[in-house]
Amino acid sequence: MDVVVGVNPARVANAVLDHLDAKIVILRNRLSSAMDGIQASAASPDMQILQDRQRREYTIMKGRIEDAKQSAESLRLRWASEEEAFLEKVRAGSHTDLKELADSKKIKELEIAESAARSHDDMCYRCLPFVSPQYYRRYQLTYSTPCQIRIGIRVFSREKDAFISVPNTCPQYFQYVSSHAGLDADTLGALDYLIPSNHKLWIPFDEFPEMVMGKRCALRDTDNNVDHERAMEEHKEVGAYFLMKGGERILRALLMQRCNVPINIHRDRFVTQGPNFSANAVVVRSKRPSGLTVQNYFYYSTVGEILFSFARKVVWHIPVSLLLFCLKPGLTPLNLFQLLTAGVEGSTSHEPRVEAFLQHHRSKSYGALTNHIDYLTVLGRMYRQYQQSSSAFRFLPDLHPQLECHLSLIHISEPTRLLSISYAVFCLKKKKKIKYKTIEKYKIQTTKCIQKKMIINSK
């Protein structure tokens, strides 16, 4: 009859309070194990200072858990009192319009559920290291949220030769239905809603896998710089995957590994990356045979451009069209259009997007080039100017075709050592310098030779 997953959205007060109590028990156990580990370990004086600091932090977390427990108990008593008051109005018949009375109860329930959700979120934020996805990776757990379902009973009546729905076990419900014949479905639904939660059949339904950075994730709406470091998460974590027994999996049957698979993501903060950026991007976590991984992004702009972004000390934004023409010799805009539109002939919006993508490339200063060597030269010039002036998020600028450059680029496809960066060697041709002493010696020799020729000629 109903399903509730986690505490968000806060809709069913009794289920939200149950999930809050379950999270309190989990955090108590995890925090107790961590504190026992600190007390049992012997450490040097310097390490003892760090342990004392950590112990104080755990004490603060423990206090916040106890506050959440008291808040949950208070909210549960308050909600039970509210439900009994509404049921008493139904018994007394003081409220003839059950739908209006049910709407009043929904407002009260929403207040209780939202208060419980805020208490849950505050507790999880304080205890972030114990509820973050990194904790589940470390201990090979499934990142999940409790789920509850409400069930009803259908009984076959031989007298009426039909099935009778039994949504709850409250005697007053059946007395009211029997005394008021001909109630419509909306009125019956309002009457069922006014019955207290302890008369309804809510049962736990295992755990529901939660998406990292989803609506119920502990990292949602946290600060990338401060909170992600405290939770031992990546600074640029964007989520959109699941953790199943510690392994990262994407949505496809929750089995495919989250490596070398493109994931389309919508994040509002992508707009702040630069001018004309949209909130859509494709994220690829590339994994090398050595096991090292790096996060790459393809950002969509509002003007039809696609930018490839990756981080090497600073963040790079490179037009995808430039990369495509650099990679394939002899590639023409017509060939690229055919490749990008192959297999999607039935789509009415795909071809216009590809056309806008190519038109944006054509408007660039390098858009008229035809040889992929020229494109590689442009990319090398961009890298050189960018490397000399970059310190944060920057774009590879558009360069004038007449710009002179004496730069040779050597790209090493495989790293020479196991670091999460790739290598490019840039060699500048240096003119051979002639030492001052060599120049003076050359002048003296030249002068003597001229004088000797003059003597010979005079003879």
mmCIF file of N, CA, C and O in Angstrom, residues 17-33 65-66 68-69 120 123:
data_model
loop_
_atom_site.group_PDB
_atom_site.id
_atom_site.type_symbol
_atom_site.label_atom_id
_atom_site.label_comp_id
_atom_site.label_asym_id
_atom_site.label_seq_id
_atom_site.Cartn_x
_atom_site.Cartn_y
_atom_site.Cartn_z
ATOM 1 N N LEU A 17 10.990 8.119 11.728
ATOM 2 C CA LEU A 17 11.517 7.942 13.087
ATOM 3 C C LEU A 17 12.160 6.568 13.256
ATOM 4 O O LEU A 17 13.185 6.431 13.937
ATOM 5 N N ASP A 18 11.571 5.536 12.646
ATOM 6 C CA ASP A 18 12.186 4.203 12.701
ATOM 7 C C ASP A 18 13.558 4.191 12.036
ATOM 8 O O ASP A 18 14.513 3.594 12.559
ATOM 9 N N HIS A 19 13.675 4.848 10.886
ATOM 10 C CA HIS A 19 14.955 4.898 10.177
ATOM 11 C C HIS A 19 15.980 5.728 10.954
ATOM 12 O O HIS A 19 17.174 5.424 10.933
ATOM 13 N N LEU A 20 15.506 6.779 11.636
ATOM 14 C CA LEU A 20 16.405 7.561 12.485
ATOM 15 C C LEU A 20 16.937 6.709 13.630
ATOM 16 O O LEU A 20 18.146 6.748 13.945
ATOM 17 N N ASP A 21 16.077 5.924 14.266
ATOM 18 C CA ASP A 21 16.529 5.039 15.352
ATOM 19 C C ASP A 21 17.531 4.005 14.847
ATOM 20 O O ASP A 21 18.516 3.687 15.531
ATOM 21 N N ALA A 22 17.283 3.476 13.634
ATOM 22 C CA ALA A 22 18.213 2.488 13.071
ATOM 23 C C ALA A 22 19.584 3.106 12.808
ATOM 24 O O ALA A 22 20.622 2.488 13.079
ATOM 25 N N LYS A 23 19.610 4.345 12.295
ATOM 26 C CA LYS A 23 20.897 5.000 12.039
ATOM 27 C C LYS A 23 21.619 5.321 13.345
ATOM 28 O O LYS A 23 22.859 5.253 13.419
ATOM 29 N N ILE A 24 20.871 5.642 14.402
ATOM 30 C CA ILE A 24 21.487 5.906 15.701
ATOM 31 C C ILE A 24 22.185 4.655 16.226
ATOM 32 O O ILE A 24 23.318 4.716 16.732
ATOM 33 N N VAL A 25 21.550 3.514 16.091
ATOM 34 C CA VAL A 25 22.154 2.254 16.551
ATOM 35 C C VAL A 25 23.427 1.949 15.755
ATOM 36 O O VAL A 25 24.456 1.553 16.319
ATOM 37 N N ILE A 26 23.376 2.165 14.433
ATOM 38 C CA ILE A 26 24.545 1.894 13.593
ATOM 39 C C ILE A 26 25.715 2.791 13.984
ATOM 40 O O ILE A 26 26.858 2.327 14.147
ATOM 41 N N LEU A 27 25.455 4.081 14.169
ATOM 42 C CA LEU A 27 26.531 5.014 14.492
ATOM 43 C C LEU A 27 27.085 4.749 15.892
ATOM 44 O O LEU A 27 28.297 4.908 16.122
ATOM 45 N N ARG A 28 26.226 4.365 16.812
ATOM 46 C CA ARG A 28 26.722 4.027 18.146
ATOM 47 C C ARG A 28 27.715 2.870 18.087
ATOM 48 O O ARG A 28 28.785 2.916 18.714
ATOM 49 N N ASN A 29 27.389 1.848 17.350
ATOM 50 C CA ASN A 29 28.275 0.682 17.257
ATOM 51 C C ASN A 29 29.595 1.036 16.573
ATOM 52 O O ASN A 29 30.674 0.614 17.014
ATOM 53 N N ARG A 30 29.518 1.803 15.476
ATOM 54 C CA ARG A 30 30.748 2.160 14.758
ATOM 55 C C ARG A 30 31.636 3.077 15.596
ATOM 56 O O ARG A 30 32.865 2.917 15.615
ATOM 57 N N LEU A 31 31.021 4.017 16.279
ATOM 58 C CA LEU A 31 31.802 4.934 17.104
ATOM 59 C C LEU A 31 32.406 4.209 18.306
ATOM 60 O O LEU A 31 33.553 4.480 18.691
ATOM 61 N N SER A 32 31.651 3.285 18.877
ATOM 62 C CA SER A 32 32.179 2.518 20.016
ATOM 63 C C SER A 32 33.387 1.680 19.594
ATOM 64 O O SER A 32 34.395 1.611 20.320
ATOM 65 N N SER A 33 33.326 1.067 18.423
ATOM 66 C CA SER A 33 34.467 0.275 17.932
ATOM 67 C C SER A 33 35.683 1.157 17.696
ATOM 68 O O SER A 33 36.819 0.769 18.006
ATOM 69 N N ILE A 65 24.998 12.140 18.805
ATOM 70 C CA ILE A 65 24.148 10.952 18.654
ATOM 71 C C ILE A 65 23.121 10.885 19.783
ATOM 72 O O ILE A 65 21.941 10.569 19.554
ATOM 73 N N GLU A 66 23.562 11.193 20.998
ATOM 74 C CA GLU A 66 22.625 11.175 22.124
ATOM 75 C C GLU A 66 21.570 12.261 21.968
ATOM 76 O O GLU A 66 20.395 12.051 22.327
ATOM 77 N N ALA A 68 20.380 13.321 19.137
ATOM 78 C CA ALA A 68 19.448 12.809 18.130
ATOM 79 C C ALA A 68 18.522 11.761 18.734
ATOM 80 O O ALA A 68 17.332 11.701 18.381
ATOM 81 N N LYS A 69 19.032 10.944 19.649
ATOM 82 C CA LYS A 69 18.203 9.929 20.307
ATOM 83 C C LYS A 69 17.103 10.589 21.145
ATOM 84 O O LYS A 69 15.930 10.172 21.092
ATOM 85 N N HIS A 120 18.268 13.787 11.838
ATOM 86 C CA HIS A 120 19.061 12.741 11.186
ATOM 87 C C HIS A 120 20.209 13.340 10.391
ATOM 88 O O HIS A 120 21.362 12.885 10.487
ATOM 89 N N MET A 123 22.970 14.829 12.658
ATOM 90 C CA MET A 123 23.770 13.771 13.270
ATOM 91 C C MET A 123 24.740 13.170 12.255
ATOM 92 O O MET A 123 25.928 12.952 12.563
#
